[in-house]
Amino acid sequence: MTPSILLTIKIPSSVLATLQAAGEVEQHHGEGDMPPEEILARIGGRQALVCTITNRIDKAIIQAGTDLRVIANIAVGHNNIDVAAARERGILVTNTPGVLTEATADLTWALVLGITRRVGEGERLLRRGEWKGWTLQFMLGSEIRGKQLGIVGYGRIGQAVAARGRAFGMRIAYASRAPQNDPEAEHMPLDRLLATSDIVSLHVPLTDETRHLIDQPALARMKRSAYLINTSRGPVVDEKALAWALKTNIISGAGLDVFEQEPKVEPELLTLENVMLLPHLGSGTVETRTAMADLAVRNVVAVLSGQPPLTPV
Ligand code: GLV
């Protein structure tokens, strides 16, 4: 029997062709990705689900997936899926680690340089026609060489961000559950990292433990001259508390690629100059997004042909 696959988003045509060779692919034809009610209505009788971070795959969907063998998320983060519920029913869940590491680390650095050198603020001023010309003291930013880059969560992406930090002459500190084998970086408790770092960059998955990890007390612990960067998941930071910290200069600035309730952004943040805001572009290159879709599809192909998945959660 030909397997049936539910695909919730558009993927590159070359990758879609591979998926279509593995089974009959049911797709959403409207705007954007497949709404939850449609996933719920269409999941029954499908052997595979290919989805992404904007699809909340909850217990109800998983239970309705009576024939489901694999849920392939096109993302490394998998907080959008009730993995425990899937496990209970013997459904495999896969993600896309590795292929997006470098793109996400690059974008993290776009935010580090963008906020410390006031790139967004400068461009906004210029476009408003308010630039009066070069002066010695105009719109000065802050240097990073010789300063401490504090990385919270030292997995693949955290380590790739650290490697770039070394190239920029930064000292690397990191907080993670267990120390890693990296003689060029100092493992330290989160509180100390927050209190001593000039840039704090977040690279943890979203879990019950990391939700609002950066709250008001955490922000208050940071140096007044420090910057916070988040390219992980929005809810790791209490966005209202961050807006307060930026407004009252508890910290110097922030660079955010992710938000608590995407695509909504805490309105106060939109009014502040000392924050750089991007629309969740971490892995957003043609090469990386294609590789992510390709890896998700290869996971489906493997499972449907009785092989173990390449990258199980
Ligand atoms: C994107 O946010 C991902 O988790 O891959």
Short mmCIF file of C-alpha atoms and ligand atoms in Angstrom, two decimals:
data_model
loop_
_atom_site.label_atom_id
_atom_site.label_comp_id
_atom_site.label_asym_id
_atom_site.label_seq_id
_atom_site.Cartn_x
_atom_site.Cartn_y
_atom_site.Cartn_z
CA MET A 1 0.00 0.00 0.00
CA THR A 2 1.31 3.48 -0.88
CA PRO A 3 1.92 5.46 2.28
CA SER A 4 0.05 8.72 2.76
CA ILE A 5 1.92 11.81 3.92
CA LEU A 6 0.48 15.05 5.26
CA LEU A 7 2.61 18.13 4.48
CA THR A 8 1.66 21.35 6.27
CA ILE A 9 3.87 23.88 4.48
CA LYS A 10 5.35 24.61 1.08
CA ILE A 11 8.77 23.07 0.52
CA PRO A 12 11.22 23.47 -2.38
CA SER A 13 10.03 21.53 -5.44
CA SER A 14 13.17 19.37 -5.65
CA VAL A 15 12.57 18.20 -2.06
CA LEU A 16 8.85 17.75 -2.67
CA ALA A 17 9.68 15.42 -5.54
CA THR A 18 11.61 13.14 -3.15
CA LEU A 19 8.65 13.11 -0.78
CA GLN A 20 6.23 12.34 -3.61
CA ALA A 21 8.40 9.38 -4.60
CA ALA A 22 7.94 8.00 -1.06
CA GLY A 23 4.17 8.23 -0.93
CA GLU A 24 1.03 10.15 -1.73
CA VAL A 25 1.50 13.70 -0.46
CA GLU A 26 -1.49 15.65 0.85
CA GLN A 27 -0.82 19.37 0.96
CA HIS A 28 -2.47 22.54 2.13
CA HIS A 29 -3.38 24.75 -0.79
CA GLY A 30 -4.39 27.99 0.91
CA GLU A 31 -2.25 30.89 2.12
CA GLY A 32 0.47 30.22 4.72
CA ASP A 33 0.71 26.88 6.45
CA MET A 34 -2.01 24.39 7.35
CA PRO A 35 -4.29 25.56 10.19
CA PRO A 36 -4.59 23.24 13.22
CA GLU A 37 -8.22 22.29 12.52
CA GLU A 38 -7.21 21.15 9.06
CA ILE A 39 -4.31 19.09 10.40
CA LEU A 40 -6.66 17.51 12.94
CA ALA A 41 -9.25 16.73 10.25
CA ARG A 42 -6.74 15.31 7.78
CA ILE A 43 -4.24 13.43 9.95
CA GLY A 44 -6.27 10.20 10.26
CA GLY A 45 -5.02 7.47 7.94
CA ARG A 46 -1.68 9.20 7.22
CA GLN A 47 1.55 7.43 7.97
CA ALA A 48 3.73 10.56 8.08
CA LEU A 49 3.38 14.21 9.00
CA VAL A 50 5.86 16.83 7.78
CA CYS A 51 5.41 20.03 9.75
CA THR A 52 7.23 23.00 11.22
CA ILE A 53 7.44 25.31 14.23
CA THR A 54 4.26 27.23 13.46
CA ASN A 55 2.22 23.99 13.64
CA ARG A 56 1.26 23.06 17.19
CA ILE A 57 1.15 19.29 17.10
CA ASP A 58 -0.71 18.60 20.32
CA LYS A 59 -2.12 15.47 21.93
CA ALA A 60 -5.44 15.76 20.07
CA ILE A 61 -3.71 15.74 16.68
CA ILE A 62 -1.42 12.90 17.74
CA GLN A 63 -4.35 10.82 18.95
CA ALA A 64 -6.22 11.47 15.73
CA GLY A 65 -3.16 10.22 13.83
CA THR A 66 -4.23 6.61 14.12
CA ASP A 67 -1.79 5.36 11.48
CA LEU A 68 0.98 7.84 12.12
CA ARG A 69 4.52 6.44 12.22
CA VAL A 70 6.61 9.58 12.01
CA ILE A 71 6.34 13.32 12.65
CA ALA A 72 9.16 15.11 10.84
CA ASN A 73 9.64 18.67 12.05
CA ILE A 74 11.40 21.06 9.70
CA ALA A 75 13.30 22.76 12.53
CA VAL A 76 15.82 21.83 15.16
CA GLY A 77 13.58 23.04 17.98
CA HIS A 78 10.62 20.75 18.63
CA ASN A 79 8.72 22.57 21.38
CA ASN A 80 5.76 22.77 18.96
CA ILE A 81 5.25 19.00 19.25
CA ASP A 82 3.95 17.03 22.21
CA VAL A 83 6.84 14.58 21.97
CA ALA A 84 5.76 12.64 25.08
CA ALA A 85 2.29 12.00 23.58
CA ALA A 86 3.91 10.83 20.34
CA ARG A 87 6.26 8.52 22.21
CA GLU A 88 3.38 7.01 24.14
CA ARG A 89 1.84 5.98 20.84
CA GLY A 90 5.12 4.74 19.39
CA ILE A 91 5.29 7.57 16.83
CA LEU A 92 8.80 8.71 15.95
CA VAL A 93 9.58 12.42 16.03
CA THR A 94 12.49 13.84 14.03
CA ASN A 95 14.06 17.30 13.77
CA THR A 96 16.77 18.94 11.66
CA PRO A 97 19.88 19.47 13.77
CA GLY A 98 23.25 20.35 12.28
CA VAL A 99 22.16 21.71 8.91
CA LEU A 100 21.13 25.08 10.35
CA THR A 101 23.96 25.61 12.81
CA GLU A 102 26.13 27.94 10.72
CA ALA A 103 23.26 30.02 9.31
CA THR A 104 21.86 30.57 12.80
CA ALA A 105 25.27 31.44 14.23
CA ASP A 106 25.79 33.94 11.39
CA LEU A 107 22.45 35.61 12.07
CA THR A 108 23.25 35.73 15.78
CA TRP A 109 26.33 37.71 14.82
CA ALA A 110 24.32 39.99 12.56
CA LEU A 111 22.42 40.93 15.73
CA VAL A 112 25.58 41.24 17.87
CA LEU A 113 27.23 43.62 15.40
CA GLY A 114 23.96 45.29 14.50
CA ILE A 115 23.08 46.27 18.05
CA THR A 116 26.56 47.08 19.37
CA ARG A 117 27.27 49.31 16.35
CA ARG A 118 23.74 50.75 16.19
CA VAL A 119 23.21 49.61 12.61
CA GLY A 120 19.40 49.60 12.66
CA GLU A 121 19.19 52.89 14.52
CA GLY A 122 21.65 54.52 12.11
CA GLU A 123 19.80 53.28 9.05
CA ARG A 124 16.45 54.44 10.41
CA LEU A 125 17.88 57.92 11.05
CA LEU A 126 19.41 58.13 7.58
CA ARG A 127 16.19 57.03 5.89
CA ARG A 128 14.28 59.70 7.83
CA GLY A 129 16.63 62.25 6.25
CA GLU A 130 18.02 63.28 9.64
CA TRP A 131 21.72 62.64 9.04
CA LYS A 132 23.66 65.92 9.31
CA GLY A 133 27.06 64.49 8.39
CA TRP A 134 30.09 62.94 10.09
CA THR A 135 31.13 64.18 13.49
CA LEU A 136 33.59 62.68 15.93
CA GLN A 137 31.08 61.84 18.61
CA PHE A 138 28.09 60.87 16.49
CA MET A 139 26.12 57.69 17.26
CA LEU A 140 28.95 55.85 18.93
CA GLY A 141 28.63 52.16 19.54
CA SER A 142 30.52 49.81 21.69
CA GLU A 143 33.57 47.69 20.84
CA ILE A 144 33.53 43.92 21.36
CA ARG A 145 37.21 42.98 21.11
CA GLY A 146 38.61 41.87 24.46
CA LYS A 147 35.17 41.62 26.03
CA GLN A 148 33.27 38.60 27.29
CA LEU A 149 30.73 36.74 25.20
CA GLY A 150 28.47 34.74 27.53
CA ILE A 151 26.69 31.88 25.84
CA VAL A 152 23.72 30.27 27.51
CA GLY A 153 23.33 26.71 26.18
CA TYR A 154 26.51 25.33 24.65
CA GLY A 155 25.24 22.95 21.98
CA ARG A 156 26.02 23.10 18.27
CA ILE A 157 24.74 26.62 17.70
CA GLY A 158 26.18 28.02 20.93
CA GLN A 159 29.59 26.63 20.02
CA ALA A 160 29.39 28.01 16.46
CA VAL A 161 28.56 31.44 17.91
CA ALA A 162 31.56 31.08 20.23
CA ALA A 163 33.91 30.25 17.33
CA ARG A 164 32.89 33.50 15.63
CA GLY A 165 33.34 35.32 18.93
CA ARG A 166 36.95 34.13 19.15
CA ALA A 167 37.60 35.45 15.65
CA PHE A 168 36.35 38.83 16.89
CA GLY A 169 38.79 38.64 19.82
CA MET A 170 36.23 37.94 22.52
CA ARG A 171 36.64 35.84 25.64
CA ILE A 172 34.11 33.03 25.78
CA ALA A 173 32.11 32.02 28.83
CA TYR A 174 29.22 29.61 28.78
CA ALA A 175 26.53 28.26 31.05
CA SER A 176 25.19 24.81 30.36
CA ARG A 177 24.01 21.83 32.36
CA ALA A 178 27.33 20.00 31.97
CA PRO A 179 30.74 21.47 31.15
CA GLN A 180 31.86 20.74 27.58
CA ASN A 181 35.29 19.75 26.49
CA ASP A 182 36.37 23.22 25.33
CA PRO A 183 39.61 24.50 26.85
CA GLU A 184 39.10 27.90 25.19
CA ALA A 185 35.85 28.66 26.97
CA GLU A 186 35.04 29.03 30.65
CA HIS A 187 32.08 27.12 32.06
CA MET A 188 30.28 29.09 34.76
CA PRO A 189 26.94 29.26 36.58
CA LEU A 190 24.28 31.34 34.82
CA ASP A 191 24.23 34.03 37.54
CA ARG A 192 27.95 34.63 37.17
CA LEU A 193 27.74 34.61 33.40
CA LEU A 194 24.96 37.22 33.50
CA ALA A 195 26.90 39.41 35.92
CA THR A 196 30.20 39.32 34.01
CA SER A 197 29.36 39.13 30.29
CA ASP A 198 29.30 42.04 27.86
CA ILE A 199 27.16 40.13 25.40
CA VAL A 200 24.77 37.41 26.58
CA SER A 201 23.56 35.16 23.76
CA LEU A 202 20.84 32.53 24.27
CA HIS A 203 21.05 29.10 22.63
CA VAL A 204 18.90 26.83 24.78
CA PRO A 205 15.88 24.84 23.65
CA LEU A 206 12.50 25.95 25.00
CA THR A 207 11.50 23.67 27.87
CA ASP A 208 9.66 24.13 31.18
CA GLU A 209 13.07 24.85 32.68
CA THR A 210 14.09 27.55 30.20
CA ARG A 211 10.76 29.38 29.86
CA HIS A 212 11.40 32.93 31.14
CA LEU A 213 14.95 31.96 32.07
CA ILE A 214 15.74 35.60 31.37
CA ASP A 215 13.25 37.40 33.58
CA GLN A 216 13.41 40.68 35.47
CA PRO A 217 15.86 39.48 38.16
CA ALA A 218 18.12 37.93 35.50
CA LEU A 219 18.14 41.17 33.51
CA ALA A 220 18.87 43.14 36.67
CA ARG A 221 21.91 40.93 37.24
CA MET A 222 23.43 41.92 33.88
CA LYS A 223 25.89 44.78 33.47
CA ARG A 224 24.32 48.09 32.49
CA SER A 225 26.67 48.13 29.51
CA ALA A 226 25.68 44.62 28.37
CA TYR A 227 23.60 43.43 25.43
CA LEU A 228 21.21 40.46 25.25
CA ILE A 229 20.86 38.44 22.05
CA ASN A 230 18.12 35.87 21.48
CA THR A 231 17.98 33.64 18.40
CA SER A 232 16.65 30.60 20.31
CA ARG A 233 12.97 30.75 21.27
CA GLY A 234 10.98 33.81 22.26
CA PRO A 235 9.55 32.52 25.54
CA VAL A 236 13.07 32.01 26.95
CA VAL A 237 12.94 35.77 27.57
CA ASP A 238 10.19 37.60 29.45
CA GLU A 239 9.54 40.16 26.73
CA LYS A 240 7.75 42.65 29.00
CA ALA A 241 10.61 42.53 31.49
CA LEU A 242 13.09 43.03 28.65
CA ALA A 243 11.19 46.08 27.39
CA TRP A 244 11.38 47.48 30.92
CA ALA A 245 15.12 46.75 31.16
CA LEU A 246 15.80 48.42 27.81
CA LYS A 247 13.63 51.44 28.58
CA THR A 248 15.21 52.04 31.96
CA ASN A 249 18.74 51.29 30.73
CA ILE A 250 19.15 48.33 33.06
CA ILE A 251 20.97 46.87 30.06
CA SER A 252 22.38 48.65 27.02
CA GLY A 253 20.58 46.90 24.22
CA ALA A 254 19.17 43.71 22.76
CA GLY A 255 18.98 41.85 19.49
CA LEU A 256 15.96 39.58 19.02
CA ASP A 257 15.09 37.17 16.24
CA VAL A 258 12.38 35.34 18.18
CA PHE A 259 9.37 36.45 20.22
CA GLU A 260 7.01 35.10 22.83
CA GLN A 261 3.93 35.15 20.59
CA GLU A 262 5.14 35.26 17.03
CA PRO A 263 4.34 37.09 14.86
CA LYS A 264 3.30 39.49 17.65
CA VAL A 265 5.99 41.63 19.25
CA GLU A 266 5.66 43.33 22.63
CA PRO A 267 4.49 46.82 21.46
CA GLU A 268 6.87 48.66 23.79
CA LEU A 269 9.87 47.07 22.06
CA LEU A 270 8.81 48.61 18.76
CA THR A 271 9.19 52.07 20.25
CA LEU A 272 12.76 51.59 21.49
CA GLU A 273 15.93 52.41 19.56
CA ASN A 274 18.21 50.18 21.62
CA VAL A 275 16.78 46.91 20.34
CA MET A 276 17.26 45.28 16.95
CA LEU A 277 14.29 43.16 15.86
CA LEU A 278 14.22 40.50 13.15
CA PRO A 279 11.34 38.30 11.97
CA HIS A 280 12.70 34.84 12.97
CA LEU A 281 15.34 34.60 10.24
CA GLY A 282 17.91 32.48 12.10
CA SER A 283 18.03 29.64 9.60
CA GLY A 284 16.72 31.76 6.74
CA THR A 285 19.06 31.16 3.84
CA VAL A 286 18.08 29.37 0.64
CA GLU A 287 20.75 26.75 1.26
CA THR A 288 19.83 26.07 4.88
CA ARG A 289 16.05 26.06 4.50
CA THR A 290 16.42 23.64 1.57
CA ALA A 291 18.72 21.43 3.64
CA MET A 292 16.23 21.47 6.53
CA ALA A 293 13.32 20.42 4.31
CA ASP A 294 15.54 17.80 2.70
CA LEU A 295 16.58 16.32 6.04
CA ALA A 296 12.96 16.17 7.23
CA VAL A 297 11.97 14.39 4.02
CA ARG A 298 14.87 11.94 4.30
CA ASN A 299 13.69 11.12 7.82
CA VAL A 300 10.22 10.32 6.47
CA VAL A 301 11.65 8.22 3.63
CA ALA A 302 13.80 6.28 6.11
CA VAL A 303 10.95 5.53 8.52
CA LEU A 304 8.46 4.61 5.79
CA SER A 305 10.96 2.19 4.31
CA GLY A 306 11.54 0.52 7.65
CA GLN A 307 14.90 2.16 8.39
CA PRO A 308 15.74 4.07 11.57
CA PRO A 309 15.33 7.86 11.23
CA LEU A 310 18.49 9.90 10.62
CA THR A 311 17.85 12.51 13.30
CA PRO A 312 15.32 11.33 15.89
CA VAL A 313 14.42 13.65 18.76
C1 GLV B 1 14.06 27.28 13.92
O1 GLV B 1 13.70 28.12 14.67
C2 GLV B 1 14.47 25.96 14.30
O2 GLV B 1 14.28 25.52 15.44
O3 GLV B 1 14.98 25.26 13.42
#
